[in-house]
mmCIF file of C-alpha atoms in Angstrom:
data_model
loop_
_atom_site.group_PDB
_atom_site.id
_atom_site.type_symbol
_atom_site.label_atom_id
_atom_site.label_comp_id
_atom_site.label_asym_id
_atom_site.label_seq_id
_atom_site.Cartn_x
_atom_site.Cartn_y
_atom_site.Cartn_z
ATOM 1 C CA UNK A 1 181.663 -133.237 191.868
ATOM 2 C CA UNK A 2 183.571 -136.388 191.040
ATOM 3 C CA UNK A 3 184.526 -136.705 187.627
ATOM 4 C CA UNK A 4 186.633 -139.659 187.163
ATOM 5 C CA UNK A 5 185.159 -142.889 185.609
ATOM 6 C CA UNK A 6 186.203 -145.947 185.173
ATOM 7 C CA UNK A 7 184.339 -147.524 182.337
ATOM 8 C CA UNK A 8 184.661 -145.116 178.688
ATOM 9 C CA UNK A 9 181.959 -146.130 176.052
ATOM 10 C CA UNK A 10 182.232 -144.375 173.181
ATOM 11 C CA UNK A 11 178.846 -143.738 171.048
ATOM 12 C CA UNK A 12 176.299 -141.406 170.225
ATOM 13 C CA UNK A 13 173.808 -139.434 173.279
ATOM 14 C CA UNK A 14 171.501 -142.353 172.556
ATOM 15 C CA UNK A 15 173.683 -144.430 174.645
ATOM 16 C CA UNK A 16 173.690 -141.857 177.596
ATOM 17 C CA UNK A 17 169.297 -142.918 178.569
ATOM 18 C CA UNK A 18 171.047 -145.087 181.208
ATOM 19 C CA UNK A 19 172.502 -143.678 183.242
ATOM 20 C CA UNK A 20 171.963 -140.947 186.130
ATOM 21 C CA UNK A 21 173.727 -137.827 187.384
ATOM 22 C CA UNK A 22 175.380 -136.999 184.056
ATOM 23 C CA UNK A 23 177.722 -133.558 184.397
ATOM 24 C CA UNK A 24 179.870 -133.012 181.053
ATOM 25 C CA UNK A 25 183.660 -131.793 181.304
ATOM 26 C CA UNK A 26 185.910 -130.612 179.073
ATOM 27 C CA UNK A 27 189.504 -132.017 179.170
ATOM 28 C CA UNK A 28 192.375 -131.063 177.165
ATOM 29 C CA UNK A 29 194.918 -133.336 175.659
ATOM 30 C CA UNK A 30 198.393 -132.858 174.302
ATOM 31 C CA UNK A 31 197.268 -134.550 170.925
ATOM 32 C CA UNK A 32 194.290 -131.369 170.833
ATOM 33 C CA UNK A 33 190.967 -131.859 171.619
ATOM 34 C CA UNK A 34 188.869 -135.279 171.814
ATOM 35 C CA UNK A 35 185.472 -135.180 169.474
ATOM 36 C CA UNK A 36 182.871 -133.726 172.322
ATOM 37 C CA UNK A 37 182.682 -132.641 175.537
ATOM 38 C CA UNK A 38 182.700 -136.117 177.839
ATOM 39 C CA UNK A 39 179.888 -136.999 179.957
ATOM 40 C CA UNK A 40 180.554 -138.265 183.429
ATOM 41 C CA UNK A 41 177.571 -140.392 185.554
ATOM 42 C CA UNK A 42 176.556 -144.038 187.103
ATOM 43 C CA UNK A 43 175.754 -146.524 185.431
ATOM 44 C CA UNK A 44 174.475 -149.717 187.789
ATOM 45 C CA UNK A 45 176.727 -148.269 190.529
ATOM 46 C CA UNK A 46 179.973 -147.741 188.084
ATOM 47 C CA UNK A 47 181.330 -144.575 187.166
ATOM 48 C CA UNK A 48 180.993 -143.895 183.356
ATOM 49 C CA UNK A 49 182.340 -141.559 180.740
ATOM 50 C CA UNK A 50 180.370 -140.786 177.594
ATOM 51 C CA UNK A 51 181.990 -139.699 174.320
ATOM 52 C CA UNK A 52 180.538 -139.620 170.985
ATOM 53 C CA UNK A 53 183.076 -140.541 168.749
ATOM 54 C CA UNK A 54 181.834 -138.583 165.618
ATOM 55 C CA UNK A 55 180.806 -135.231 167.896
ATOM 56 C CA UNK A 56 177.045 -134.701 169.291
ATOM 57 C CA UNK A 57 176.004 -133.819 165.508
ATOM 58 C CA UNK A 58 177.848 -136.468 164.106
ATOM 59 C CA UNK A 59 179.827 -133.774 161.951
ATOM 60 C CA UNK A 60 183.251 -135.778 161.982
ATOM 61 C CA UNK A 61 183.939 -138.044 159.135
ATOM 62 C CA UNK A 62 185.948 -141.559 160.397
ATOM 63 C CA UNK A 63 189.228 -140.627 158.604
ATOM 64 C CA UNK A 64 189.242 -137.411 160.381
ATOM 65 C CA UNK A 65 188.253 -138.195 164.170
ATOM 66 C CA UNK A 66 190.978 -137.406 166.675
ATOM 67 C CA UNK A 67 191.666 -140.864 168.101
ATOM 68 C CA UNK A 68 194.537 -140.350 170.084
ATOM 69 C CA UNK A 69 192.793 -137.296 171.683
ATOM 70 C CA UNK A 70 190.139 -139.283 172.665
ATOM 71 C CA UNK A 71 192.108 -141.861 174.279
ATOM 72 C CA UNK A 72 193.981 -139.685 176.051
ATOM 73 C CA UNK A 73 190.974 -137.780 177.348
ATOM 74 C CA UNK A 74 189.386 -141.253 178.729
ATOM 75 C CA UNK A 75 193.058 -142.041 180.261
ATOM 76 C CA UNK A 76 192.532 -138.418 182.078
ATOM 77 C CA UNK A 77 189.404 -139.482 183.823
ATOM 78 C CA UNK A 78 190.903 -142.625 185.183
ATOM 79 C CA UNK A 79 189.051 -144.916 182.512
ATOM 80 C CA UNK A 80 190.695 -148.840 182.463
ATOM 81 C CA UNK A 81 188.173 -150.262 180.623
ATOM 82 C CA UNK A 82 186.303 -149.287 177.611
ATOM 83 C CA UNK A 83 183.225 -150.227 175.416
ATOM 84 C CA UNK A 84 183.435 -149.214 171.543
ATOM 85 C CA UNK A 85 180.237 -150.089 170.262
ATOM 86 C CA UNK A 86 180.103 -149.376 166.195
ATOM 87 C CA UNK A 87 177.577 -149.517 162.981
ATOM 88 C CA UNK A 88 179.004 -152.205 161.078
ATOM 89 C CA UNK A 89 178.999 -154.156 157.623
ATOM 90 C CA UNK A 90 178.440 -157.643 157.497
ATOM 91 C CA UNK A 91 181.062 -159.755 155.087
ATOM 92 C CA UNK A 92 179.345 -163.147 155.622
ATOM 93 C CA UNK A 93 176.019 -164.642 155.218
ATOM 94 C CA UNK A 94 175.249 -166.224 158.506
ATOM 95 C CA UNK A 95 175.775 -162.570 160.635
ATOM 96 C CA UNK A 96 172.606 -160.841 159.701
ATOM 97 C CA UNK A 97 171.753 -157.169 159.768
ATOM 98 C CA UNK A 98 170.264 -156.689 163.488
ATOM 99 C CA UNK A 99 173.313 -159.097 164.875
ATOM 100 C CA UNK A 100 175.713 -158.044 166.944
ATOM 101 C CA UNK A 101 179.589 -159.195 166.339
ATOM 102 C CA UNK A 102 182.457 -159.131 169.731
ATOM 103 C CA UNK A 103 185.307 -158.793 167.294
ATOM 104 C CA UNK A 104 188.054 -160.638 168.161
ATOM 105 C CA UNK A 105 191.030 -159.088 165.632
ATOM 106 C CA UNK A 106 191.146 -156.292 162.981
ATOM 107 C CA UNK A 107 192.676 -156.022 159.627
ATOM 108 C CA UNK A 108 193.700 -152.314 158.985
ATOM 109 C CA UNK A 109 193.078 -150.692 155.795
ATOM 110 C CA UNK A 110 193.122 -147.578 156.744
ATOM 111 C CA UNK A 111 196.132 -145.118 155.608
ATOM 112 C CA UNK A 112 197.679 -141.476 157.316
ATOM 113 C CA UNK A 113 196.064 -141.861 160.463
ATOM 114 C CA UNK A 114 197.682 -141.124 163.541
ATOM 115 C CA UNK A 115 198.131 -144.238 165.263
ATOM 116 C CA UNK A 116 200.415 -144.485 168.112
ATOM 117 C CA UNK A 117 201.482 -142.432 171.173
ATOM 118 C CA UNK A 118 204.544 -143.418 170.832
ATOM 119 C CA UNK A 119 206.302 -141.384 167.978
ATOM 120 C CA UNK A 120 210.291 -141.616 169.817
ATOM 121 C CA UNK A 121 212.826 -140.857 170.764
ATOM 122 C CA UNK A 122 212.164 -144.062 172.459
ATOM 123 C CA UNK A 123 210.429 -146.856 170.151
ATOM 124 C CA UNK A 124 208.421 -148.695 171.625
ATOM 125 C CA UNK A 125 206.411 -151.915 169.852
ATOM 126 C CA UNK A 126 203.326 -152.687 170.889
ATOM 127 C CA UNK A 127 202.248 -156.310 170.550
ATOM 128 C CA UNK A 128 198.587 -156.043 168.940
ATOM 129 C CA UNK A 129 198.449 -160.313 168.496
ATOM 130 C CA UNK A 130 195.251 -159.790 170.824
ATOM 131 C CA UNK A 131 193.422 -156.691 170.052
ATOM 132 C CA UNK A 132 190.597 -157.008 172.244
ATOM 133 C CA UNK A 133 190.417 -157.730 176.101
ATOM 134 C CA UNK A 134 189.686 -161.571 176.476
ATOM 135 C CA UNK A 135 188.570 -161.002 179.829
ATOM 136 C CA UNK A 136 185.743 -158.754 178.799
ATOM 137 C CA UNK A 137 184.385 -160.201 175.565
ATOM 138 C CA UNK A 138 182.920 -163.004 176.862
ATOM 139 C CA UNK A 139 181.018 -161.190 179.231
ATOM 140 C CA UNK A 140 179.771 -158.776 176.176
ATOM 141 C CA UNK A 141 178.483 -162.035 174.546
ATOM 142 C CA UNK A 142 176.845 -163.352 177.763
ATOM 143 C CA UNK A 143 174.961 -159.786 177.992
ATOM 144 C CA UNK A 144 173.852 -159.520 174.468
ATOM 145 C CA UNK A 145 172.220 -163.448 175.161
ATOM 146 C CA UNK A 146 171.043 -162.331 178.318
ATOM 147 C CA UNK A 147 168.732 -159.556 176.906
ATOM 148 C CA UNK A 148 167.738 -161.605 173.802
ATOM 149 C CA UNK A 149 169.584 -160.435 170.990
ATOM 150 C CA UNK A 150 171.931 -162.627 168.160
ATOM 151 C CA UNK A 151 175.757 -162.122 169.406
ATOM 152 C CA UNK A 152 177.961 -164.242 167.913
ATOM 153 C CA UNK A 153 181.152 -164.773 169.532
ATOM 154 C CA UNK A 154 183.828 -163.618 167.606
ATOM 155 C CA UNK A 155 184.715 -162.034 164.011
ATOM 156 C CA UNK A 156 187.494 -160.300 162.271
ATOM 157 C CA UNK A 157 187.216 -156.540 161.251
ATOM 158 C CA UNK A 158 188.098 -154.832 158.401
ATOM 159 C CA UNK A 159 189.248 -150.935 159.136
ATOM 160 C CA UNK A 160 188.244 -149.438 155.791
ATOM 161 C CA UNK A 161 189.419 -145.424 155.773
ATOM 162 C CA UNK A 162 186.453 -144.328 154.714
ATOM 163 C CA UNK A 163 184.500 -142.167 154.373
ATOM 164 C CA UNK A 164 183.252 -143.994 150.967
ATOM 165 C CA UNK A 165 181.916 -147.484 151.492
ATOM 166 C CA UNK A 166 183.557 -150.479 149.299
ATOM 167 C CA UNK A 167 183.652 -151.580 146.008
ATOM 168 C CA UNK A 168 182.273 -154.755 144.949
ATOM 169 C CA UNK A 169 186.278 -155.715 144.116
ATOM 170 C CA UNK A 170 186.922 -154.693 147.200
ATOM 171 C CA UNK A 171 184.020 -156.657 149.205
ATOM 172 C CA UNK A 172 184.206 -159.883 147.370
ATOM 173 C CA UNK A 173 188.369 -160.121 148.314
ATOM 174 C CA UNK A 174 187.275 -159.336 151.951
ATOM 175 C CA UNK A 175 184.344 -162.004 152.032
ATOM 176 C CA UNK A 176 186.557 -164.265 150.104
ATOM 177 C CA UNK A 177 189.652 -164.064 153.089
ATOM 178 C CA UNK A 178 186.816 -165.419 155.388
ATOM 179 C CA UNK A 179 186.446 -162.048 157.804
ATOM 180 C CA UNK A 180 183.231 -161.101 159.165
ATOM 181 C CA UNK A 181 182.890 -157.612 159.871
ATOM 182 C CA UNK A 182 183.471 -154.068 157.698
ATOM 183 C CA UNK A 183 183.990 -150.869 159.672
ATOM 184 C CA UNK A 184 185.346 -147.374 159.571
ATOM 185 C CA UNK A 185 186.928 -146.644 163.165
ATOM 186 C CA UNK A 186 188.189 -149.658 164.674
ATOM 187 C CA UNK A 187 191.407 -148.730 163.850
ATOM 188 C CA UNK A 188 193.399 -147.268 165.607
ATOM 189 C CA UNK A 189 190.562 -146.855 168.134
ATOM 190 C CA UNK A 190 191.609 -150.127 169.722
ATOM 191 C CA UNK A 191 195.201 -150.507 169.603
ATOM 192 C CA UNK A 192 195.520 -146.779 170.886
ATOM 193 C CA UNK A 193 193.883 -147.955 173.836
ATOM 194 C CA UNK A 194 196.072 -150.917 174.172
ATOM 195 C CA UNK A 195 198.654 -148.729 173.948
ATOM 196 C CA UNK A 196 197.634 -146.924 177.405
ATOM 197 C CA UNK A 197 197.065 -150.388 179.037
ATOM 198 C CA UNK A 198 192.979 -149.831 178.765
ATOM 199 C CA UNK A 199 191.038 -152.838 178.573
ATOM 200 C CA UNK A 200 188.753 -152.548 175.002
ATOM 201 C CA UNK A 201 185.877 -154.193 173.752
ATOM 202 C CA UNK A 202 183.916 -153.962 170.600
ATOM 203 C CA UNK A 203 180.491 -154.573 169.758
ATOM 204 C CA UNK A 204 179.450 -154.331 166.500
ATOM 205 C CA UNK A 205 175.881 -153.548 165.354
ATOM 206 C CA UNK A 206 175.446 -155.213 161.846
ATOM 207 C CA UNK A 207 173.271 -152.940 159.926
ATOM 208 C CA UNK A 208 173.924 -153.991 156.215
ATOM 209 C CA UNK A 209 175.691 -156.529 154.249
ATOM 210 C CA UNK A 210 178.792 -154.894 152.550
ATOM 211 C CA UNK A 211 177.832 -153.571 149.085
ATOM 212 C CA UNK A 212 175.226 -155.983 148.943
ATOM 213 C CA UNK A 213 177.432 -158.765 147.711
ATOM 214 C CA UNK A 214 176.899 -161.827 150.435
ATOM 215 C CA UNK A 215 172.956 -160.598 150.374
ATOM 216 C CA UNK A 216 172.437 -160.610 146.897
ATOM 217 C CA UNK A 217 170.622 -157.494 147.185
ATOM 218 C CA UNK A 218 171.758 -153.757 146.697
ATOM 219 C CA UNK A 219 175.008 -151.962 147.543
ATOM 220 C CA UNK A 220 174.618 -150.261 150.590
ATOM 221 C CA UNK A 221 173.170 -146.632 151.460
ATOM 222 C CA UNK A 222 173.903 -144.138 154.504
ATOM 223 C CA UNK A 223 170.427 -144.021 155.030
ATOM 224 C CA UNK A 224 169.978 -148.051 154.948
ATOM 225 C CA UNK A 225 172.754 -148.080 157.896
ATOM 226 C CA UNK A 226 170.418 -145.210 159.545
ATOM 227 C CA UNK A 227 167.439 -146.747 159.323
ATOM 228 C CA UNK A 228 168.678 -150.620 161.278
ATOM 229 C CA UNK A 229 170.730 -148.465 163.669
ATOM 230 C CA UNK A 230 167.368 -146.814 165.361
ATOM 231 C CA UNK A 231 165.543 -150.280 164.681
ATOM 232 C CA UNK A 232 168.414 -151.781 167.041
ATOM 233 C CA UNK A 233 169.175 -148.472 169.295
ATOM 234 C CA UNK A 234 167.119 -150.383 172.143
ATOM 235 C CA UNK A 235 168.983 -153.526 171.909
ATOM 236 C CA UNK A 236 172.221 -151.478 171.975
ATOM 237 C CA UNK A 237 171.404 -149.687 175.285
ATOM 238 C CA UNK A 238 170.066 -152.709 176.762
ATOM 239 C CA UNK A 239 173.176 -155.233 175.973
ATOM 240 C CA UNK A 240 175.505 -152.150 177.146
ATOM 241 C CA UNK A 241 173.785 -151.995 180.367
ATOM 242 C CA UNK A 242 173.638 -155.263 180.866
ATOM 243 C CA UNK A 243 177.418 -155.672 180.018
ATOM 244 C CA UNK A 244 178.421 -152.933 182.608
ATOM 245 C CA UNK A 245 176.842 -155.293 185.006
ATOM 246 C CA UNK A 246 178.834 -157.748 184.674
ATOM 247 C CA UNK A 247 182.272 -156.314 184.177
ATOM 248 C CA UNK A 248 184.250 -157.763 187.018
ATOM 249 C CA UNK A 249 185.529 -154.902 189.522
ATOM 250 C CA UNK A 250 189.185 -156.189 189.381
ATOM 251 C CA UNK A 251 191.242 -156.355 186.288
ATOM 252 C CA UNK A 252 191.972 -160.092 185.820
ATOM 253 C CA UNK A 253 193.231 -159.939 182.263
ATOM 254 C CA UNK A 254 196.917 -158.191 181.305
ATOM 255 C CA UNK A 255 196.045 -155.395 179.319
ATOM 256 C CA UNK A 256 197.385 -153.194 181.665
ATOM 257 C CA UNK A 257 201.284 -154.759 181.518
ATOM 258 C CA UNK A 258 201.067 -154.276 178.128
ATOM 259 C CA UNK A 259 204.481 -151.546 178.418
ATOM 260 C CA UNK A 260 206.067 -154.545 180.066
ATOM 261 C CA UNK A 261 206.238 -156.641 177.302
ATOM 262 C CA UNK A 262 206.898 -154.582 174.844
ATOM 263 C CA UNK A 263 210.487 -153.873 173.193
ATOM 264 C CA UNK A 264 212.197 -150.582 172.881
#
């Protein structure tokens, strides 16, 4: 049984309808173990890994997910590019709850998390001026149009540790510095990829507005963000699938010489 892949997507089973011939392996890690088993299949003739970021029961809080495990284990299959879809807050009134956002750059808030692979003797700085793979996000955005949902093009994200949601302090100084999105595990999701030369993209499913501040309304609940993540489950799966279509088979971007570049 083959079980390399080339495309990761991390996300819950949900995200697994899609695709065929699924067989689940275990792989081990020198930073311990990644969240879950992964699951190895096709997707539209491309070999996929599956790995829910939280665990199958969704019993790991963001603050305490293994990120660097699960980097590493998608590096062990022979992954290059990867998908990080995420439930996200909204910091502006024009992206909706429903939307989808193809971030573009991330402020971190987050604090103590283990963020780099490279702890010495060697230092090595990792330029994260681009976050995300500007070869692939336009052809999330294209996908999420194609199948008829609202993508808009770019957005900033805020990592907030978690696992509380904001204040209304908090929210109204992230609306006010103009960035779009709120989320949990962007960070260091995406730069520890970067750091491995894998190509990442995130799509962000909008499911509130952030304490309820650009809305009007009321602060946030878990079970609000529950309830427009299975409205919008379907959309997900469909604008994933349709974006694994159209990822070119050749890496034209340079996320891979990212070692090159960098200083040590």
């Amino acid at each position: 049984m083959d079980m390399t892949a080339e495309i990761g997507i991390f996300g819950g089973t949900g995200l697994y309808d899609f695709a065929s011939g699924l067989e689940e392996v275990t792989v081990e890690t020198p930073y311990g173990p990644p969240s879950d088993v992964l699951a190895v299949g096709e997707v539209a003739g491309r070999r996929v890994a599956f790995l829910p970021r939280h665990g199958r029961s969704h019993a790991i809080p963001p603050h305490m997910i293994n990120y660097r495990a699960n980097i590493w284990a998608m590096k062990e299959l022979g992954v290059t590019r990867i998908i990080g879809p995420t439930a996200a807050g909204s910091l502006q009134p024009h992206i909706r709850p429903g939307d989808f956002v193809v971030s573009d750059q991330f402020v971190d808030r987050t604090s103590g998390r283990k963020d780099t692979f490279y702890d010495g003797p060697i230092t090595t700085h990792v330029s994260s001026a681009e976050p995300y793979c500007p070869e692939l996000r336009p052809h999330a955005v294209e996908a999420g149009r194609h199948v008829g949902v609202t993508v808009h093009d770019h957005g900033t994200v805020v990592v907030i540790q978690g696992p509380r949601f904001s204040t209304i302090a908090e929210s109204k100084w992230f609306t006010s510095m103009g960035w779009e999105v709120i989320n949990m595990t962007q960070y260091p999701e995406c730069f520890l990829a970067k750091e491995l030369g894998i190509c990442y993209v995130n799509v962000a499913l909008i499911t509130d507005y952030d304490a309820g501040l650009v809305s009007g309304g009321e602060a946030v609940t878990h079970a609000d963000v529950l309830t427009i993540m299975q409205q919008n489950s379907d959309n997900a799966r469909k604008l994933i699938l349709e974006f694994i279509k159209r990822i070119p088979q050749e890496r034209g971007c340079d996320c891979a010489h990212v070692l090159a570049r960098s200083r040590g």
